[in-house]
CSV table of C-alpha atoms in Angstrom, one decimal:
chain,number,residue,atom,x,y,z
A,101,UNK,CA,-89.8,0.1,-58.3
A,102,UNK,CA,-91.3,-2.1,-60.9
A,103,UNK,CA,-91.2,-1.4,-64.6
A,104,UNK,CA,-94.5,-1.2,-66.5
A,105,UNK,CA,-94.2,-3.4,-69.7
A,106,UNK,CA,-97.2,-1.7,-71.3
A,107,UNK,CA,-96.5,1.3,-73.6
A,108,UNK,CA,-96.4,4.5,-71.5
A,109,UNK,CA,-96.2,8.2,-72.3
A,110,UNK,CA,-94.1,10.7,-70.5
A,111,UNK,CA,-96.1,13.9,-70.1
A,112,UNK,CA,-94.5,17.2,-70.9
A,113,UNK,CA,-95.2,20.6,-72.3
A,114,UNK,CA,-93.2,21.4,-75.3
A,115,UNK,CA,-92.3,25.1,-76.2
A,116,UNK,CA,-93.0,25.5,-79.9
A,117,UNK,CA,-93.2,29.3,-80.1
A,118,UNK,CA,-91.3,30.3,-83.2
A,119,UNK,CA,-90.2,26.7,-83.9
A,120,UNK,CA,-90.6,25.0,-87.2
A,121,UNK,CA,-93.4,22.4,-87.2
A,122,UNK,CA,-94.9,20.4,-90.0
A,123,UNK,CA,-98.5,19.2,-90.6
A,124,UNK,CA,-98.9,16.7,-93.4
A,125,UNK,CA,-102.5,16.9,-94.7
A,126,UNK,CA,-104.9,19.5,-95.9
A,127,UNK,CA,-108.3,18.4,-94.6
A,128,UNK,CA,-110.4,19.2,-91.4
A,129,UNK,CA,-108.2,17.3,-89.0
A,130,UNK,CA,-105.0,18.7,-90.4
A,131,UNK,CA,-106.5,22.1,-90.1
A,132,UNK,CA,-107.4,21.5,-86.4
A,133,UNK,CA,-103.8,20.4,-85.7
A,134,UNK,CA,-102.3,23.3,-87.6
A,135,UNK,CA,-104.6,25.8,-85.6
A,136,UNK,CA,-103.5,24.3,-82.3
A,137,UNK,CA,-99.8,24.6,-83.2
A,138,UNK,CA,-100.4,28.2,-84.4
A,139,UNK,CA,-102.2,29.0,-81.1
A,140,UNK,CA,-99.0,27.8,-79.3
A,141,UNK,CA,-96.9,30.1,-81.5
A,142,UNK,CA,-95.4,27.5,-83.8
A,143,UNK,CA,-94.0,28.4,-87.2
A,144,UNK,CA,-96.2,25.9,-89.2
A,145,UNK,CA,-95.8,24.5,-92.6
A,146,UNK,CA,-98.5,22.3,-94.1
A,147,UNK,CA,-97.9,20.0,-97.0
A,148,UNK,CA,-100.8,18.5,-99.1
A,149,UNK,CA,-101.8,18.2,-102.7
A,150,UNK,CA,-105.1,19.9,-101.7
A,151,UNK,CA,-106.2,22.2,-98.9
A,152,UNK,CA,-109.7,22.8,-97.6
A,153,UNK,CA,-110.9,26.4,-98.1
A,154,UNK,CA,-110.7,27.0,-94.3
A,155,UNK,CA,-107.0,26.2,-94.5
A,156,UNK,CA,-106.5,29.1,-96.9
A,157,UNK,CA,-107.3,31.6,-94.1
A,158,UNK,CA,-104.9,30.1,-91.6
A,159,UNK,CA,-101.5,31.9,-91.3
A,160,UNK,CA,-99.3,29.0,-92.2
A,161,UNK,CA,-97.0,28.2,-95.1
A,162,UNK,CA,-98.9,25.9,-97.5
A,163,UNK,CA,-97.0,23.7,-99.9
A,164,UNK,CA,-99.3,22.1,-102.5
A,165,UNK,CA,-97.7,18.8,-103.4
A,166,UNK,CA,-97.2,15.3,-102.1
A,167,UNK,CA,-95.1,14.6,-99.0
A,168,UNK,CA,-91.4,13.9,-99.4
A,169,UNK,CA,-89.2,12.4,-96.7
A,170,UNK,CA,-86.9,15.3,-96.7
A,171,UNK,CA,-89.8,17.6,-95.7
A,172,UNK,CA,-89.3,16.7,-92.1
A,173,UNK,CA,-85.7,17.9,-92.0
A,174,UNK,CA,-85.2,20.7,-89.4
A,175,UNK,CA,-88.6,20.3,-87.8
A,176,UNK,CA,-89.0,19.9,-84.1
A,177,UNK,CA,-92.4,18.2,-84.4
A,178,UNK,CA,-94.4,16.6,-87.1
A,179,UNK,CA,-98.1,15.7,-87.3
A,180,UNK,CA,-99.5,13.5,-90.1
A,181,UNK,CA,-103.3,13.9,-90.6
A,182,UNK,CA,-103.9,12.3,-94.0
A,183,UNK,CA,-106.4,9.7,-95.2
A,184,UNK,CA,-103.5,7.8,-96.9
A,185,UNK,CA,-102.0,4.9,-94.9
A,186,UNK,CA,-98.9,4.9,-97.1
A,187,UNK,CA,-98.3,8.6,-96.6
A,188,UNK,CA,-98.8,8.2,-92.9
A,189,UNK,CA,-96.2,5.4,-92.8
A,190,UNK,CA,-93.8,7.4,-94.9
A,191,UNK,CA,-94.1,10.4,-92.5
A,192,UNK,CA,-93.6,8.3,-89.4
A,193,UNK,CA,-90.6,6.5,-90.9
A,194,UNK,CA,-89.0,9.8,-92.1
A,195,UNK,CA,-89.4,11.3,-88.6
A,196,UNK,CA,-88.1,8.2,-86.7
A,197,UNK,CA,-85.1,8.1,-89.0
A,198,UNK,CA,-84.2,11.6,-87.8
A,199,UNK,CA,-85.4,11.3,-84.2
A,200,UNK,CA,-88.1,13.9,-84.8
A,201,UNK,CA,-91.3,13.5,-82.6
A,202,UNK,CA,-94.2,12.4,-84.8
A,203,UNK,CA,-97.9,12.0,-84.3
A,204,UNK,CA,-100.0,10.2,-86.9
A,205,UNK,CA,-103.6,11.0,-86.0
A,206,UNK,CA,-105.5,7.9,-84.9
A,207,UNK,CA,-102.7,5.5,-85.7
A,208,UNK,CA,-100.9,5.1,-82.3
A,209,UNK,CA,-98.4,2.5,-83.6
A,210,UNK,CA,-96.9,5.1,-85.9
A,211,UNK,CA,-96.6,7.7,-83.2
A,212,UNK,CA,-93.8,8.7,-80.9
A,213,UNK,CA,-96.2,11.0,-79.1
A,214,UNK,CA,-99.9,11.4,-78.7
A,215,UNK,CA,-101.9,14.6,-78.3
A,216,UNK,CA,-104.0,14.8,-75.1
A,217,UNK,CA,-107.3,16.6,-74.8
A,218,UNK,CA,-106.5,20.1,-73.7
A,219,UNK,CA,-108.2,22.6,-71.4
A,220,UNK,CA,-106.8,26.2,-71.4
A,221,UNK,CA,-107.5,28.9,-68.8
A,222,UNK,CA,-105.0,31.6,-69.7
A,223,UNK,CA,-101.6,30.3,-68.8
A,224,UNK,CA,-103.1,27.2,-67.2
A,225,UNK,CA,-103.0,24.2,-69.5
A,226,UNK,CA,-104.5,20.9,-68.3
A,227,UNK,CA,-103.9,17.9,-70.5
A,228,UNK,CA,-106.0,14.8,-70.2
A,229,UNK,CA,-104.9,11.5,-71.7
A,230,UNK,CA,-105.9,7.9,-71.5
A,231,UNK,CA,-102.7,6.8,-73.1
A,232,UNK,CA,-104.4,6.4,-76.4
A,233,UNK,CA,-106.9,3.9,-75.0
A,234,UNK,CA,-110.0,6.0,-75.3
A,235,UNK,CA,-109.7,9.5,-76.7
A,236,UNK,CA,-113.5,10.0,-76.2
A,237,UNK,CA,-113.1,9.4,-72.5
A,238,UNK,CA,-110.2,12.0,-72.4
A,239,UNK,CA,-112.5,14.5,-74.1
A,240,UNK,CA,-115.4,13.7,-71.7
A,241,UNK,CA,-113.0,14.2,-68.7
A,242,UNK,CA,-111.8,17.5,-70.2
A,243,UNK,CA,-115.4,18.7,-70.6
A,244,UNK,CA,-116.1,17.8,-67.0
A,245,UNK,CA,-113.1,19.9,-65.9
A,246,UNK,CA,-114.2,22.8,-68.1
A,247,UNK,CA,-117.6,22.8,-66.4
A,248,UNK,CA,-116.2,22.9,-62.9
A,249,UNK,CA,-113.1,25.1,-63.3
A,250,UNK,CA,-113.9,28.9,-63.4
A,251,UNK,CA,-113.1,30.9,-66.4
A,252,UNK,CA,-111.4,33.4,-64.1
A,253,UNK,CA,-108.7,30.8,-63.2
A,254,UNK,CA,-106.4,32.1,-65.9
A,255,UNK,CA,-106.5,35.7,-64.5
A,256,UNK,CA,-105.8,34.3,-61.0
A,257,UNK,CA,-102.7,32.5,-62.3
A,258,UNK,CA,-101.5,35.7,-63.9
A,259,UNK,CA,-102.0,37.6,-60.6
A,260,UNK,CA,-100.2,34.9,-58.7
A,261,UNK,CA,-97.3,34.9,-61.3
A,262,UNK,CA,-96.9,38.7,-60.8
A,263,UNK,CA,-96.8,38.3,-57.0
A,264,UNK,CA,-94.3,35.4,-57.3
A,265,UNK,CA,-92.0,37.5,-59.5
A,266,UNK,CA,-92.1,40.4,-57.0
A,267,UNK,CA,-91.3,38.1,-54.1
A,268,UNK,CA,-88.4,36.4,-56.0
A,269,UNK,CA,-86.9,39.8,-56.7
A,270,UNK,CA,-87.4,41.2,-53.2
A,271,UNK,CA,-86.3,38.3,-51.0
A,272,UNK,CA,-83.2,36.1,-51.1
A,273,UNK,CA,-83.7,32.3,-51.1
A,274,UNK,CA,-84.8,31.2,-47.7
A,275,UNK,CA,-87.3,28.9,-45.9
A,276,UNK,CA,-89.4,32.0,-45.2
A,277,UNK,CA,-89.5,32.9,-49.0
A,278,UNK,CA,-90.5,29.4,-49.8
A,279,UNK,CA,-93.3,29.5,-47.2
A,280,UNK,CA,-94.5,32.8,-48.6
A,281,UNK,CA,-94.5,31.5,-52.2
A,282,UNK,CA,-96.5,28.4,-51.2
A,283,UNK,CA,-98.9,30.6,-49.2
A,284,UNK,CA,-99.8,32.6,-52.3
A,285,UNK,CA,-102.3,29.9,-53.4
A,286,UNK,CA,-104.0,29.4,-50.0
A,287,UNK,CA,-106.5,32.2,-50.7
A,288,UNK,CA,-107.4,30.9,-54.2
A,289,UNK,CA,-110.9,29.6,-54.3
A,290,UNK,CA,-111.2,26.3,-56.3
A,291,UNK,CA,-114.3,24.2,-56.5
């Protein structure tokens, strides 16, 4: 196996429900990031001297002041979405010092993770990334997938999940149970 010397990202889905996350910034992009975290169930705090009016309607804790390095303490994830390069550098440095995952929007060299373009169909989440090379390409690929994957796919996943749980409760581990579980998706119609 050869090692790839270019920067690579390890894909994962992070459970943030009920977890403390921080968004630094109060504008449109920070709002978008805070909304996405809230949709995932995160306990979001936003810090900025000013917040857009739309931010006021979002159920997050808002702190109206400048960022301080200690603001990242106790967070499992931080996103900086400011128009201030010095604030973005300070957020990244504070997170890296504490080994907290940080994303500085549109500044990959300050990030320990990047945010892919996301497609959701109920419990199905498809993340498309170009490794930061071309976010517009990732968005175009996501839109293409949105057009071809049926809206009903989420309901199908829920039905399959219910059937899977019943099988796991009813049958002990065995090759037959494994075949039955794998067979659940054979009848699913995908484009």
